[in-house]
Short mmCIF file of C-alpha atoms and ligand atoms in Angstrom, two decimals:
data_model
loop_
_atom_site.label_atom_id
_atom_site.label_comp_id
_atom_site.label_asym_id
_atom_site.label_seq_id
_atom_site.Cartn_x
_atom_site.Cartn_y
_atom_site.Cartn_z
CA UNK V 1 18.48 51.75 123.80
CA UNK V 2 20.00 55.17 123.44
CA UNK V 3 22.86 54.11 125.62
CA UNK V 4 23.54 51.04 123.45
CA UNK V 5 23.62 53.23 120.34
CA UNK V 6 26.14 55.47 122.04
CA UNK V 7 28.44 52.50 122.81
CA UNK V 8 28.11 51.21 119.28
CA UNK V 9 29.17 54.55 117.91
CA UNK V 10 32.19 54.45 120.20
CA UNK V 11 33.09 50.99 118.88
CA UNK V 12 32.70 52.18 115.27
CA UNK V 13 35.07 55.02 115.94
CA UNK V 14 37.69 52.75 117.56
CA UNK V 15 37.44 50.34 114.64
CA UNK V 16 38.00 53.16 112.20
CA UNK V 17 41.12 54.18 114.09
CA UNK V 18 42.30 50.56 114.33
CA UNK V 19 41.91 50.06 110.58
CA UNK V 20 43.80 53.28 109.85
CA UNK V 21 46.65 52.16 112.08
CA UNK V 22 46.54 48.66 110.60
CA UNK V 23 46.91 50.11 107.09
CA UNK V 24 49.93 52.10 108.20
CA UNK V 25 51.37 48.96 109.80
CA UNK V 26 50.96 47.01 106.54
CA UNK V 27 52.68 49.78 104.58
CA UNK V 28 55.65 49.52 106.93
CA UNK V 29 55.60 45.72 106.58
CA UNK V 30 55.97 46.24 102.81
CA UNK V 31 58.96 48.52 103.37
CA UNK V 32 60.54 45.88 105.60
CA UNK V 33 60.03 43.13 103.01
CA UNK V 34 61.68 45.10 100.24
CA UNK V 35 64.56 46.13 102.53
CA UNK V 36 65.16 42.51 103.57
CA UNK V 37 64.82 41.30 100.01
CA UNK V 38 67.30 43.86 98.70
CA UNK V 39 69.80 43.08 101.45
CA UNK V 40 69.43 39.30 101.26
CA UNK V 41 68.14 39.04 104.84
CA UNK V 42 65.87 36.20 106.01
CA UNK V 43 62.27 37.28 105.62
CA UNK V 44 60.55 35.16 108.24
CA UNK V 45 61.94 35.51 111.69
CA UNK V 46 60.35 33.57 114.52
CA UNK V 47 62.32 35.44 117.21
CA UNK V 48 61.13 38.79 115.97
CA UNK V 49 57.51 37.57 116.00
CA UNK V 50 57.92 36.55 119.64
CA UNK V 51 59.46 39.91 120.46
CA UNK V 52 56.57 41.80 118.83
CA UNK V 53 54.09 39.71 120.80
CA UNK V 54 55.90 40.33 124.08
CA UNK V 55 56.08 44.07 123.48
CA UNK V 56 52.40 44.25 122.63
CA UNK V 57 51.41 42.40 125.80
CA UNK V 58 53.92 44.46 127.79
CA UNK V 59 52.32 47.72 126.69
CA UNK V 60 48.90 46.71 127.99
CA UNK V 61 47.53 48.92 130.79
CA UNK V 62 45.00 46.35 131.87
CA UNK V 63 46.57 42.88 132.06
CA UNK V 64 43.08 41.29 132.09
CA UNK V 65 43.20 41.57 128.30
CA UNK V 66 46.48 39.64 127.99
CA UNK V 67 44.94 36.56 126.42
CA UNK V 68 42.89 38.61 123.94
CA UNK V 69 45.86 40.74 122.88
CA UNK V 70 47.98 37.61 122.44
CA UNK V 71 45.27 36.07 120.27
CA UNK V 72 44.95 39.24 118.23
CA UNK V 73 48.69 39.56 117.66
CA UNK V 74 49.13 35.90 116.75
CA UNK V 75 46.43 36.31 114.13
CA UNK V 76 47.92 39.58 112.93
CA UNK V 77 51.34 38.02 112.47
CA UNK V 78 49.82 35.04 110.71
CA UNK V 79 48.05 37.34 108.29
CA UNK V 80 51.18 39.45 107.90
CA UNK V 81 53.14 36.33 106.94
CA UNK V 82 50.45 35.44 104.43
CA UNK V 83 50.54 38.94 103.00
CA UNK V 84 54.34 38.81 102.65
CA UNK V 85 54.16 35.40 100.96
CA UNK V 86 51.60 36.63 98.44
CA UNK V 87 53.94 39.48 97.60
CA UNK V 88 57.13 37.42 97.51
CA UNK V 89 55.80 34.25 95.91
CA UNK V 90 53.13 35.16 93.38
CA UNK V 91 53.58 31.67 91.91
CA UNK V 92 53.20 28.05 93.01
CA UNK V 93 56.02 26.28 94.82
CA UNK V 94 56.04 22.78 93.35
CA UNK V 95 57.84 19.93 95.14
CA UNK V 96 59.01 16.93 93.14
CA UNK V 97 61.26 14.05 94.03
CA UNK V 98 61.50 10.33 94.49
CA UNK V 99 59.03 8.59 96.77
CA UNK V 100 60.14 9.05 100.33
CA UNK V 101 62.12 12.20 99.58
CA UNK V 102 59.96 14.19 102.02
CA UNK V 103 57.70 16.13 99.64
CA UNK V 104 54.59 15.89 101.82
CA UNK V 105 56.28 16.79 105.10
CA UNK V 106 58.32 19.61 103.54
CA UNK V 107 55.11 20.83 101.87
CA UNK V 108 53.42 21.04 105.27
CA UNK V 109 56.40 22.82 106.85
CA UNK V 110 56.50 25.35 104.00
CA UNK V 111 52.80 25.90 104.32
CA UNK V 112 53.20 26.74 108.03
CA UNK V 113 56.19 28.96 107.47
CA UNK V 114 54.65 30.91 104.59
CA UNK V 115 50.97 30.65 105.52
CA UNK V 116 50.37 29.34 102.01
CA UNK V 117 47.89 26.58 101.31
CA UNK V 118 49.25 23.20 100.31
CA UNK V 119 47.90 20.66 97.82
CA UNK V 120 49.11 17.08 97.57
CA UNK V 121 48.44 15.43 94.20
CA UNK V 122 48.18 11.91 95.65
CA UNK V 123 45.65 13.02 98.27
CA UNK V 124 43.56 14.81 95.65
CA UNK V 125 43.59 11.68 93.49
CA UNK V 126 42.55 9.53 96.45
CA UNK V 127 39.75 11.94 97.36
CA UNK V 128 38.42 11.95 93.85
CA UNK V 129 38.67 8.17 93.36
CA UNK V 130 37.41 7.39 96.86
CA UNK V 131 40.12 4.74 97.27
CA UNK V 132 43.83 4.74 98.12
CA UNK V 133 46.64 5.12 95.56
CA UNK V 134 47.60 1.55 96.30
CA UNK V 135 44.07 0.32 95.57
CA UNK V 136 43.95 2.32 92.32
CA UNK V 137 47.14 0.57 91.20
CA UNK V 138 45.82 -2.84 92.27
CA UNK V 139 42.33 -2.54 90.81
CA UNK V 140 42.84 -0.38 87.70
CA UNK V 141 46.58 -0.42 87.01
CA UNK V 142 49.27 2.24 86.80
CA UNK V 143 48.05 3.61 83.43
CA UNK V 144 44.73 4.59 84.96
CA UNK V 145 46.51 6.17 87.94
CA UNK V 146 48.68 8.26 85.59
CA UNK V 147 45.57 9.44 83.76
CA UNK V 148 43.98 10.60 87.05
CA UNK V 149 47.28 12.20 87.99
CA UNK V 150 47.40 14.14 84.70
CA UNK V 151 43.88 15.44 85.25
CA UNK V 152 44.63 16.60 88.78
CA UNK V 153 47.91 18.25 87.78
CA UNK V 154 46.20 20.15 84.96
CA UNK V 155 43.59 21.45 87.39
CA UNK V 156 45.90 22.49 90.20
CA UNK V 157 48.47 24.12 87.93
CA UNK V 158 46.07 26.99 87.28
CA UNK V 159 46.23 28.42 90.80
CA UNK V 160 49.00 30.49 92.30
CA UNK V 161 50.67 31.19 95.63
CA UNK V 162 50.09 27.56 96.57
CA UNK V 163 52.47 24.79 97.57
CA UNK V 164 52.02 21.67 95.46
CA UNK V 165 53.48 18.34 96.62
CA UNK V 166 53.56 15.96 93.68
CA UNK V 167 53.57 12.17 93.54
CA UNK V 168 57.01 10.80 92.68
CA UNK V 169 56.09 9.90 89.10
CA UNK V 170 54.64 13.26 88.02
CA UNK V 171 57.88 14.21 86.23
CA UNK V 172 57.62 11.23 83.85
CA UNK V 173 55.05 13.07 81.79
CA UNK V 174 56.14 16.20 79.88
CA UNK V 175 52.62 17.60 79.85
CA UNK V 176 52.57 17.59 83.67
CA UNK V 177 55.82 19.51 83.83
CA UNK V 178 54.71 22.02 81.21
CA UNK V 179 51.53 22.66 83.18
CA UNK V 180 53.28 22.93 86.53
CA UNK V 181 55.85 25.34 85.11
CA UNK V 182 53.23 27.77 83.80
CA UNK V 183 52.70 29.32 87.21
CA UNK V 184 55.20 27.50 89.36
CA UNK V 185 58.81 27.03 90.36
CA UNK V 186 59.77 23.39 90.55
CA UNK V 187 61.94 22.26 93.45
CA UNK V 188 63.56 18.84 93.26
CA UNK V 189 64.04 17.37 96.73
CA UNK V 190 67.01 15.13 96.21
CA UNK V 191 67.79 12.25 98.54
CA UNK V 192 70.31 9.43 98.43
CA UNK V 193 69.10 5.86 98.15
CA UNK V 194 70.08 5.06 101.76
CA UNK V 195 67.94 7.92 103.05
CA UNK V 196 65.01 6.82 100.91
CA UNK V 197 65.44 3.23 102.02
CA UNK V 198 65.37 4.27 105.70
CA UNK V 199 62.34 6.51 105.20
CA UNK V 200 60.31 3.88 103.35
CA UNK V 201 61.18 0.90 105.49
CA UNK V 202 57.93 -0.71 106.67
CA UNK V 203 55.73 1.58 104.56
CA UNK V 204 53.23 -0.52 102.61
CA UNK V 205 51.41 2.32 100.87
CA UNK V 206 53.84 2.57 97.92
CA UNK V 207 52.59 0.27 95.13
CA UNK V 208 55.72 0.61 93.01
CA UNK V 209 57.80 -0.99 95.73
CA UNK V 210 55.28 -3.62 96.76
CA UNK V 211 56.73 -6.67 95.07
CA UNK V 212 60.42 -5.88 94.90
CA UNK V 213 61.17 -4.02 98.07
CA UNK V 214 64.86 -3.36 98.58
CA UNK V 215 67.79 -1.06 97.99
CA UNK V 216 68.33 -2.47 94.50
CA UNK V 217 64.83 -1.60 93.30
CA UNK V 218 65.12 1.85 94.83
CA UNK V 219 68.48 2.42 93.17
CA UNK V 220 67.25 1.23 89.79
CA UNK V 221 64.15 3.46 89.87
CA UNK V 222 66.18 6.36 91.18
CA UNK V 223 68.70 6.08 88.33
CA UNK V 224 65.93 5.86 85.76
CA UNK V 225 64.18 8.91 87.13
CA UNK V 226 67.03 11.18 88.08
CA UNK V 227 67.30 12.78 84.61
CA UNK V 228 63.56 13.57 84.68
CA UNK V 229 63.76 15.29 88.06
CA UNK V 230 66.85 17.22 87.06
CA UNK V 231 65.32 18.33 83.77
CA UNK V 232 62.11 19.49 85.43
CA UNK V 233 63.72 21.40 88.31
CA UNK V 234 64.30 25.13 88.65
CA UNK V 235 66.07 24.40 91.93
CA UNK V 236 67.63 21.32 93.52
CA UNK V 237 67.66 20.95 97.30
CA UNK V 238 69.61 18.15 98.97
CA UNK V 239 67.67 16.69 101.86
CA UNK V 240 69.96 14.02 103.35
CA UNK V 241 70.58 14.49 107.06
CA UNK V 242 68.49 17.66 107.23
CA UNK V 243 65.43 18.34 109.38
CA UNK V 244 62.16 19.17 107.61
CA UNK V 245 62.08 22.77 108.89
CA UNK V 246 65.64 23.31 107.79
CA UNK V 247 64.77 22.13 104.26
CA UNK V 248 61.73 24.45 104.17
CA UNK V 249 63.86 27.45 105.20
CA UNK V 250 66.50 26.56 102.63
CA UNK V 251 63.85 26.50 99.88
CA UNK V 252 62.58 29.94 100.90
CA UNK V 253 66.12 31.37 100.97
CA UNK V 254 66.98 29.88 97.58
CA UNK V 255 63.79 31.14 95.95
CA UNK V 256 64.43 34.64 97.28
CA UNK V 257 68.07 34.57 96.12
CA UNK V 258 66.86 33.55 92.73
CA UNK V 259 64.56 36.58 92.66
CA UNK V 260 67.41 38.99 93.35
CA UNK V 261 69.70 37.48 90.72
C1 LIG Q 1 54.68 7.17 92.65
C2 LIG Q 1 54.85 7.81 93.84
C3 LIG Q 1 53.77 7.95 94.82
C4 LIG Q 1 52.39 7.82 94.17
C5 LIG Q 1 52.33 6.58 93.35
C6 LIG Q 1 53.39 6.54 92.26
C7 LIG Q 1 55.81 7.12 91.73
O1 LIG Q 1 53.88 9.22 95.44
O2 LIG Q 1 52.11 8.93 93.36
O3 LIG Q 1 52.47 5.50 94.21
O4 LIG Q 1 55.64 6.77 90.55
O5 LIG Q 1 56.94 7.47 92.16
P1 LIG Q 1 55.01 9.56 96.56
O6 LIG Q 1 56.23 9.94 95.84
O7 LIG Q 1 54.45 10.70 97.31
O8 LIG Q 1 55.14 8.33 97.37
#
């Protein structure tokens, strides 16, 4: 028993030292963020993360711990990214745009890049109603859906440092936009009708396009809604021909530029 106590004391001492070093590391991370921010440099750098990981593993005396050190460093870099995001984006990043403009997939990519949690208004509505958006439209009508949407938007607008992907029609209601703007920056993901047409081809989950599927319907809706998206947006990002990750990085860069200005 005495021996066990002795080992535990050793562990306590190592942990104390680790925490002290970790605090120092975080302080340096803060210095790096403000340097990068002031010099307009990209904040999140995958290559550098890999380099840090390699160096850490390389400095191990006993290679038997390779897997554990890799796990520890991956977690440390994840939490460092989260820490940087909290500091850089103390607000919600709200994605709006026409159906099929990529809000959900860009939301997920941003969430991975920034280690921020992501909320999707349509998914929250479906979870609460217990049926799909399409079924809500079919059984209760669009008016009821918009009411549920308003409720969800009011609730999720209160948080911060969260990515919010909104259903395409959220911008039609001023109250939604007012709420989302309280603690959020609104990004309009713009896409041309051809891109939207290609993305939605064969997708039967969109009730608004159920009966009149085609480029004409898309164009008509797009024209009607464009002024709403433009009015709501702090930033506009063009998505045509771009990969999801590329769009996510562009949003981060634009938001940081905006901060400097
Ligand atoms: C809608 C878009 C849908 C969903 C609902 C209504 C709209 O979301 O909220 O079908 O009015 O544009 P997505 O834009 O994510 O498809």
